[in-house]
Short mmCIF file of C-alpha atoms and ligand atoms in Angstrom, two decimals:
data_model
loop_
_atom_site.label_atom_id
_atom_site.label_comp_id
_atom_site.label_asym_id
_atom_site.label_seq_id
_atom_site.Cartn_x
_atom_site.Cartn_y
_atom_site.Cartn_z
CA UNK A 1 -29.00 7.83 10.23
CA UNK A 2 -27.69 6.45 7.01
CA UNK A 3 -25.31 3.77 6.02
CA UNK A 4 -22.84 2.74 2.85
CA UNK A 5 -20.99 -0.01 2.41
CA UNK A 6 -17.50 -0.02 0.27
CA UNK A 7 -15.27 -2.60 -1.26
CA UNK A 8 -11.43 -1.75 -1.99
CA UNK A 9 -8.48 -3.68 -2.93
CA UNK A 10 -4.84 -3.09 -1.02
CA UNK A 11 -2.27 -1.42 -3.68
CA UNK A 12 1.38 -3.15 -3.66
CA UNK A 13 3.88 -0.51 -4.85
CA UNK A 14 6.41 -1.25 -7.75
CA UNK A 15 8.08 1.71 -6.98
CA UNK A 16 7.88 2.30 -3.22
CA UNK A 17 6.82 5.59 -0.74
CA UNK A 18 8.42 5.53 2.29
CA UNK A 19 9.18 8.97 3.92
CA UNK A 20 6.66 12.05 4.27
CA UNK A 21 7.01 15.46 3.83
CA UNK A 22 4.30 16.23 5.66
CA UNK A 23 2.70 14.19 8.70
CA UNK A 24 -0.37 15.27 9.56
CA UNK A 25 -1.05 15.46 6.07
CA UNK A 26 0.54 12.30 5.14
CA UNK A 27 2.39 14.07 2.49
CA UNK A 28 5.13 12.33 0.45
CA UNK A 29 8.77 12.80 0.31
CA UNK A 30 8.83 10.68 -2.50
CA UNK A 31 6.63 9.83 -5.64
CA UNK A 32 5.88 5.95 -6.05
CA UNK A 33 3.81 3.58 -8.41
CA UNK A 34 1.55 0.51 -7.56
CA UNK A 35 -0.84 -2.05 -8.78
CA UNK A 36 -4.13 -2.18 -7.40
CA UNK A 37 -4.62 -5.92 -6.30
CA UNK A 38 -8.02 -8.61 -7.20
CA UNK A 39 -8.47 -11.61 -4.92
CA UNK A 40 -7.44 -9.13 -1.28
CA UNK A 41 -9.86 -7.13 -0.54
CA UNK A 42 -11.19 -4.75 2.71
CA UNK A 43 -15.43 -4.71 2.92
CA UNK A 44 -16.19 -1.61 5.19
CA UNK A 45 -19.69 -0.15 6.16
CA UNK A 46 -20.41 3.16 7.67
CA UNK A 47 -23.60 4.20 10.07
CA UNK A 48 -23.55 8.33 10.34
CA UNK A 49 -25.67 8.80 12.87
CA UNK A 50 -25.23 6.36 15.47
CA UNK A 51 -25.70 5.98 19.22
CA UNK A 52 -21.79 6.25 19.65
CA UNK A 53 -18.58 6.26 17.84
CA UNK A 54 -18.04 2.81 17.18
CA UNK A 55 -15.05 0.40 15.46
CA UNK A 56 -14.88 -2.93 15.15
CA UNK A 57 -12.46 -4.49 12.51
CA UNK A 58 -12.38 -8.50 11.45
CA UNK A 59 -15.54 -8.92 14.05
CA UNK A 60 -13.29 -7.08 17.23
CA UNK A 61 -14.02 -3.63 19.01
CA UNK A 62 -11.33 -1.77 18.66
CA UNK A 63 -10.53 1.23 20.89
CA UNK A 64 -7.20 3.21 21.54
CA UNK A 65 -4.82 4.44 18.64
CA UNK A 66 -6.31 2.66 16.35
CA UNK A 67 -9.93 4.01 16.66
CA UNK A 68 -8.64 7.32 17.41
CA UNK A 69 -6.81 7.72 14.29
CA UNK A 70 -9.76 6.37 12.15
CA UNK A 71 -12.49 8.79 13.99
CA UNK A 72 -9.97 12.01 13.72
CA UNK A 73 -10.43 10.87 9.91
CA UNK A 74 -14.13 10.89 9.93
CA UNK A 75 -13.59 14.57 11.38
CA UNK A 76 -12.29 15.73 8.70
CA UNK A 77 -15.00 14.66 6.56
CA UNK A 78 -17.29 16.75 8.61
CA UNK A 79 -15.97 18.54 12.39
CA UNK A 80 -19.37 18.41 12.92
CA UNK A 81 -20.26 14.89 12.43
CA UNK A 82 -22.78 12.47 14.62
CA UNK A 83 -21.33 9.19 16.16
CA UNK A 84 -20.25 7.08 13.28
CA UNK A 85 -20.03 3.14 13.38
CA UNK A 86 -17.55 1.65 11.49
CA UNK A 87 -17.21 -2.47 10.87
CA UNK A 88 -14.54 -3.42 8.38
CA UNK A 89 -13.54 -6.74 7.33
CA UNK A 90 -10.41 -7.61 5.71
CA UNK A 91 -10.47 -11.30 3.93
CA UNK A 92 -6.60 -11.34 3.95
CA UNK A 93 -4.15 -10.60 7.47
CA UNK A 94 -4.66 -7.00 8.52
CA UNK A 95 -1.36 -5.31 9.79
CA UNK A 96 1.29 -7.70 8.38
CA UNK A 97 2.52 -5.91 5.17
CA UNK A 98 -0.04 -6.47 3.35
CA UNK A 99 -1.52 -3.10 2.97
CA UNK A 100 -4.50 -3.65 4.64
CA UNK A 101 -4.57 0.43 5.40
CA UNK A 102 -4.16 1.11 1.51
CA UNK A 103 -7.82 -0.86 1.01
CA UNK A 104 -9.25 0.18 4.70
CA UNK A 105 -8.71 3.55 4.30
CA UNK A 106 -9.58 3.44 0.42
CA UNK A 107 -13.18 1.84 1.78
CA UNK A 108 -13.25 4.57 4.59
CA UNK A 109 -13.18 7.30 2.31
CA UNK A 110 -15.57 5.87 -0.08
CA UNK A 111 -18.25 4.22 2.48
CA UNK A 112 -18.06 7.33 5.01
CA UNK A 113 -18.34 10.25 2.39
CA UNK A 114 -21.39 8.27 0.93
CA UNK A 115 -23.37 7.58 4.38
CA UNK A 116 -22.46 11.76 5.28
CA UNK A 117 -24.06 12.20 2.44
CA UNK A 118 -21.74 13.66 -0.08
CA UNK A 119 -20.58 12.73 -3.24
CA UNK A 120 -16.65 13.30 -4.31
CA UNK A 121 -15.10 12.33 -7.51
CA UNK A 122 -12.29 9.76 -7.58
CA UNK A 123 -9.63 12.83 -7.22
CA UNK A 124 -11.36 14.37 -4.20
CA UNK A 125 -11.75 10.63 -2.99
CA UNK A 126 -8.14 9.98 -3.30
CA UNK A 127 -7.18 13.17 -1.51
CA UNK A 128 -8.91 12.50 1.56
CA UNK A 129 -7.85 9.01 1.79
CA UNK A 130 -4.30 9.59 1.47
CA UNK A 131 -4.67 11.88 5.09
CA UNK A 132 -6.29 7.95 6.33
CA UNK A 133 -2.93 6.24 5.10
CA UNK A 134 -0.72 7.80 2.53
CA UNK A 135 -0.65 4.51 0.52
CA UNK A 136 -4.52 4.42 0.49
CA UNK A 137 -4.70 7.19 -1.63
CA UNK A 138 -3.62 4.57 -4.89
CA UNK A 139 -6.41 2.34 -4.03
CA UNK A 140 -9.17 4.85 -4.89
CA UNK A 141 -7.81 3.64 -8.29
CA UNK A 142 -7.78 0.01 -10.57
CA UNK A 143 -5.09 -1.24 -12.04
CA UNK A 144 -1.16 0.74 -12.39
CA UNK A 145 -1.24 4.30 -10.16
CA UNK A 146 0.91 6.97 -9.70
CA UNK A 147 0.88 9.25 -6.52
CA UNK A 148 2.86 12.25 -7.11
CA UNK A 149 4.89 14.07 -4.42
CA UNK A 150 3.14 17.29 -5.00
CA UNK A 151 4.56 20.98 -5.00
CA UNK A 152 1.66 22.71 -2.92
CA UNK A 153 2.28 22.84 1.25
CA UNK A 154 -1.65 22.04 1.35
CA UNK A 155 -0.78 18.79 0.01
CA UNK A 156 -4.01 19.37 -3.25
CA UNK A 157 -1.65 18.42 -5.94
CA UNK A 158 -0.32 14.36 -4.14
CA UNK A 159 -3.03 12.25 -5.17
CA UNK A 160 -3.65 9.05 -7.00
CA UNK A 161 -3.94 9.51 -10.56
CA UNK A 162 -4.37 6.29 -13.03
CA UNK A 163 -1.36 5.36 -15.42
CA UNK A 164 -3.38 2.38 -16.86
CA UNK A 165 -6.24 0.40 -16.14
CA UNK A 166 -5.99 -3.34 -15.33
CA UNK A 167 -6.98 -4.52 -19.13
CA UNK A 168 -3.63 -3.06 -20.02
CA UNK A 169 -1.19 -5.43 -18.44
CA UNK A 170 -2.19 -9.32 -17.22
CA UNK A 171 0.79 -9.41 -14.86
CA UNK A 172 0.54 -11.56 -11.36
CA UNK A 173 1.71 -10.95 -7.96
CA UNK A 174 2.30 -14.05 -6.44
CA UNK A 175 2.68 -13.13 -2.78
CA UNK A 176 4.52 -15.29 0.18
CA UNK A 177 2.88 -15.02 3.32
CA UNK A 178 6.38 -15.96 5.44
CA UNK A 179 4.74 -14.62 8.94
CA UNK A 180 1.05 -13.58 8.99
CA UNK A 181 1.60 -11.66 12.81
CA UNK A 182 1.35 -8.00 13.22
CA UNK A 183 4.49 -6.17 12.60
CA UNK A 184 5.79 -4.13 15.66
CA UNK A 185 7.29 -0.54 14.14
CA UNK A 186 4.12 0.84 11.74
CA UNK A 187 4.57 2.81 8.96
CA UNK A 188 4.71 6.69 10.01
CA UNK A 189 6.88 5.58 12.84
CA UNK A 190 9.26 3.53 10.49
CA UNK A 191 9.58 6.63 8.08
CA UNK A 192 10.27 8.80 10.56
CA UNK A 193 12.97 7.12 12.21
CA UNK A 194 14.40 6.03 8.39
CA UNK A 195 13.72 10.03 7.95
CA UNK A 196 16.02 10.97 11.23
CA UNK A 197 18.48 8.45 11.65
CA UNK A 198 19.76 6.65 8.21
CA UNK A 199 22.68 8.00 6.41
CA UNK A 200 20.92 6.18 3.42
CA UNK A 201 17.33 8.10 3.50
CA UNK A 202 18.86 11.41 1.69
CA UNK A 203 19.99 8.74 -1.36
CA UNK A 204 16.83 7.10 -1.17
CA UNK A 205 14.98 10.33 -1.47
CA UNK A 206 17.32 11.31 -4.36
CA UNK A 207 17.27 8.48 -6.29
CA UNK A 208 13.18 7.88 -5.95
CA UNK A 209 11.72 10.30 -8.72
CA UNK A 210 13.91 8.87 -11.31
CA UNK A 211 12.91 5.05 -10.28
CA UNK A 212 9.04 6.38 -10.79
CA UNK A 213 9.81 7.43 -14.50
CA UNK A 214 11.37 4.45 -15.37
CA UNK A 215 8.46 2.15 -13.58
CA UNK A 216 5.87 4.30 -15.37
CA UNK A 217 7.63 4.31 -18.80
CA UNK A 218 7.90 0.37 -18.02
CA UNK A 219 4.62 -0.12 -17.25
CA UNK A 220 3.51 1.59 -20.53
CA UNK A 221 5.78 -0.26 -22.68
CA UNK A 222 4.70 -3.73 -21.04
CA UNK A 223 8.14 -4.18 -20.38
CA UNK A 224 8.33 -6.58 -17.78
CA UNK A 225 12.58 -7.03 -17.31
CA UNK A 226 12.61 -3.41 -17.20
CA UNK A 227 9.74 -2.86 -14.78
CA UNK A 228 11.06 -5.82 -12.49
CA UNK A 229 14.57 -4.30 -12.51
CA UNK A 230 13.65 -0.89 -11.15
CA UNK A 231 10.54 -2.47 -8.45
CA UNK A 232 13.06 -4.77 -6.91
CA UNK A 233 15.56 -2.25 -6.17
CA UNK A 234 13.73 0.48 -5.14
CA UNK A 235 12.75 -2.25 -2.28
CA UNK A 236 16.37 -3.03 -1.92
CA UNK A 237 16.86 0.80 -1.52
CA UNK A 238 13.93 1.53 1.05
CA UNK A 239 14.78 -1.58 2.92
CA UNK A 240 18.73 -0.40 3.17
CA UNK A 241 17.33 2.89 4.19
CA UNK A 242 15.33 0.90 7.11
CA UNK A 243 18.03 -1.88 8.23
CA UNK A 244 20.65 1.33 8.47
CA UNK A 245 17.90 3.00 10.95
CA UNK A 246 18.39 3.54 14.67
CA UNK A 247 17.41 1.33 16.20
CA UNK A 248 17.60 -0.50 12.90
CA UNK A 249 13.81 -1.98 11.52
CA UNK A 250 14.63 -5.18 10.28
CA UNK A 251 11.55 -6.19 9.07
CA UNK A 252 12.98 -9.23 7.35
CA UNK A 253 12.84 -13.13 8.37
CA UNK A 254 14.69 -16.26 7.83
CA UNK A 255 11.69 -17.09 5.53
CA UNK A 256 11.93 -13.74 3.67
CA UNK A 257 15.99 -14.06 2.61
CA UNK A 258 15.14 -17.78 1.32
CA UNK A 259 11.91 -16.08 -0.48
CA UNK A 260 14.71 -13.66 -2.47
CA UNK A 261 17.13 -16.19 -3.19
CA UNK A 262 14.43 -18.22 -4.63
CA UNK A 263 13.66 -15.57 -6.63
CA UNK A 264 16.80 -15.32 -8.13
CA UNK A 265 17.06 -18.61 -8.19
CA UNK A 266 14.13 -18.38 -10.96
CA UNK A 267 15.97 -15.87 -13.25
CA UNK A 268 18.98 -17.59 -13.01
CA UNK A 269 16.74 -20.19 -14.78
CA UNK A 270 15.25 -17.90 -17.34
CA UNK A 271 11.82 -17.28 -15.84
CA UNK A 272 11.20 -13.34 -15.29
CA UNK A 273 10.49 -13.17 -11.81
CA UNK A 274 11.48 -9.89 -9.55
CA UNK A 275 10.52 -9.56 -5.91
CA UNK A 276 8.80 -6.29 -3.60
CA UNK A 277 8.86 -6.37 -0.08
CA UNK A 278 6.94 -3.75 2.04
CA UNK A 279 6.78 -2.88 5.85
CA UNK A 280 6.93 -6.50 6.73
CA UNK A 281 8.37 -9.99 6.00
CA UNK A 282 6.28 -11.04 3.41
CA UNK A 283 7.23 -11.32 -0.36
CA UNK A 284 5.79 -10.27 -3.49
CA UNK A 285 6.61 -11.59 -6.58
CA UNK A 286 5.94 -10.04 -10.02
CA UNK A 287 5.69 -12.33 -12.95
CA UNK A 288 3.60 -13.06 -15.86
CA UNK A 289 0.43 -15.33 -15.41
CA UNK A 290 2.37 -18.61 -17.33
CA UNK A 291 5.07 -18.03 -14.53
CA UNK A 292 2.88 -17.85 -11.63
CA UNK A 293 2.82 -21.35 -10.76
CA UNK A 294 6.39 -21.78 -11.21
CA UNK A 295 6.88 -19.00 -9.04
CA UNK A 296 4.34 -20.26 -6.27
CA UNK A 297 5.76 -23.50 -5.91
CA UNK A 298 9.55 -21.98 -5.80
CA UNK A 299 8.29 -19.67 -2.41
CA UNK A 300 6.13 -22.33 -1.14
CA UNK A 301 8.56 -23.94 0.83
CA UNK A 302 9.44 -20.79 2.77
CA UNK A 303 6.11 -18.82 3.65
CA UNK A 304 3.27 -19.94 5.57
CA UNK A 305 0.97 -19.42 2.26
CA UNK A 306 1.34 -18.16 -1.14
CA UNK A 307 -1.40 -16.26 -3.10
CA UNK A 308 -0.96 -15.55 -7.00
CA UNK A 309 -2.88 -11.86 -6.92
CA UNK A 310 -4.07 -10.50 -10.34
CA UNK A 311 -4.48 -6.87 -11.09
CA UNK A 312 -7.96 -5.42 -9.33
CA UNK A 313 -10.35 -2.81 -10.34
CA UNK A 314 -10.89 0.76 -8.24
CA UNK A 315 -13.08 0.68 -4.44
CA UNK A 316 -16.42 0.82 -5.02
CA UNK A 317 -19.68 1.24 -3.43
CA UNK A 318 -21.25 -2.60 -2.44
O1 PMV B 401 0.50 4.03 3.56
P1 PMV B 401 1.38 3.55 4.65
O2 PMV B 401 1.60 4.61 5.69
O3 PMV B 401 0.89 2.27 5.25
O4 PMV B 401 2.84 3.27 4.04
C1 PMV B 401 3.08 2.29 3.07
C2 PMV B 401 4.53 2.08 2.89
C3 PMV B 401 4.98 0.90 2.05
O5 PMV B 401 3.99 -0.10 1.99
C4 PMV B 401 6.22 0.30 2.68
C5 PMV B 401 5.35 1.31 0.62
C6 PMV B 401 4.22 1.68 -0.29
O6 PMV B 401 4.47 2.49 -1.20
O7 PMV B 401 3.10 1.17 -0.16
#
């Protein structure tokens, strides 16, 4: 018997994934960037070796799709395993948008490979988390990531790979918690259906690699109008691709469309503020840290909570 315990921070991407290649290897149809996130984060400790496969996540046992997806993860870490238990905690709302998969299965990877007793570079790391939650597969990293589509069918070559650490940039992400519940259409369902249904997805899928470049080249030039410009519509773009869905996913709220016009509400009034939305109603707002407050108090009246995030370093071993 052996345990590990891992800490990782959820990712929120600037340029978004949303569509896979690949399922059962979670493999991209798109290429995205992100920024690894301080002040959210997932603790998660592993027992190999224990008297029964085990989850329990925020304090609750968990059984059904939910385990079953995370233990068919530990098998692929080793077919061959022992019972595993697995407690994660998540100090922010789990399910809601918030990509509380991108840090839980970033923690997973790290905690699990550790207590089988095998030690995998960041690369190897990111790989394997990326089959937990394609989106994990950034958090393996600090600061700005890129996750590239890949070429190869085995899915080696779409992994996490750094752009810049958090040092480079002091940007915030001030983010507008506008309804904390679980959202009802998860990810790999919501692609899928984008993937199947929406006249929009081809454009989306078309238009994605170029959005990537520009974020990148963006985030290395510190260029925060340009980097803005290109995160906020390549959420306007993934989110047309979902609302145009059948059945449509309209992840969106009254409190979310308020959140956006108060954004541009703010750069109407000079302060550089662009928004990011993900598979949920909650809004994230990029800005620089003598903006954040002004930003905070603009979404306030519209979400349940607002958090000003700053960038976060890679998951690591507690
Ligand atoms: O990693 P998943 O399967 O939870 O998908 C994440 C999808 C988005 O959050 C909507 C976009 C992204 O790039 O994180």
């Amino acid at each position: 018997m052996s345990t590990a315990v891992a800490i990782a921070h959820p990712n929120i991407a600037l340029v978004k994934y949303w569509g896979k290649r690949d399922l059962p290897l979670n493999l991209p149809a798109v290429g995205s960037l992100s920024l690894t996130l301080s002040g959210f984060s997932t603790r998660t400790s592993v027992t190999w070796g224990a008297p029964a496969d085990r989850l329990e996540l925020d304090g609750e046992p968990i059984d059904g799709k939910e385990a079953s997806r995370v233990f068919r993860f530990l098998d692929r870490i080793d077919a061959d395993r022992p019972p595993v238990h697995v407690a994660s905690t998540n100090d922010f709302p789990r399910g809601a948008g918030l990509a509380s998969s991108a840090s839980g299965f970033a923690a997973l990877a790290l905690a699990a490979t550790r207590a089988a007793g095998q030690e995998l570079d960041r690369t190897e790391l990111s790989r394997l988390a990326r089959q937990g939650s394609g989106s994990a597969c950034r958090s393996l990293w600090g600061g700005y990531v890129r996750w590239d589509v890949g070429t190869r069918d085995d899915g080696h070559d779409s992994v996490g790979r750094p752009v810049a650490p958090l040092d480079h940039w002091d940007l915030r992400m001030v983010v507008a918690v506008v309804d904390a519940g679980r959202k009802k259409v998860g990810s790999t369902e919501g692609m899928e259906r984008s993937r199947t249904t929406s006249p929009y997805y081809q454009a989306w899928v078309d238009t994605a690699e170029a959005d990537v470049e520009e974020g990148t080249a963006a985030v290395l030039a510190r260029d925060l109008k340009r980097l803005g410009t290109v995160m906020e519509q390549s959420t306007l773009k993934m989110h047309a691709a979902m609302h145009t869905a059948w059945p449509p996913l309209l992840y969106w709220q009254p409190g979310t469309v308020a959140c956006l016009h108060a954004v541009h509400g703010l750069r109407n009034r000079g302060i550089g503020a662009w928004a990011t939305m993900d598979a949920g109603p909650q809004v994230k707002v990029l800005c620089t840290p003598d903006d954040a407050e002004a930003v905070a108090e603009a979404l306030r009246p519209h979400a349940e909570r607002v958090h000003v995030l700053s960038p976060g370093g890679p998951a690591r071993l507690a």
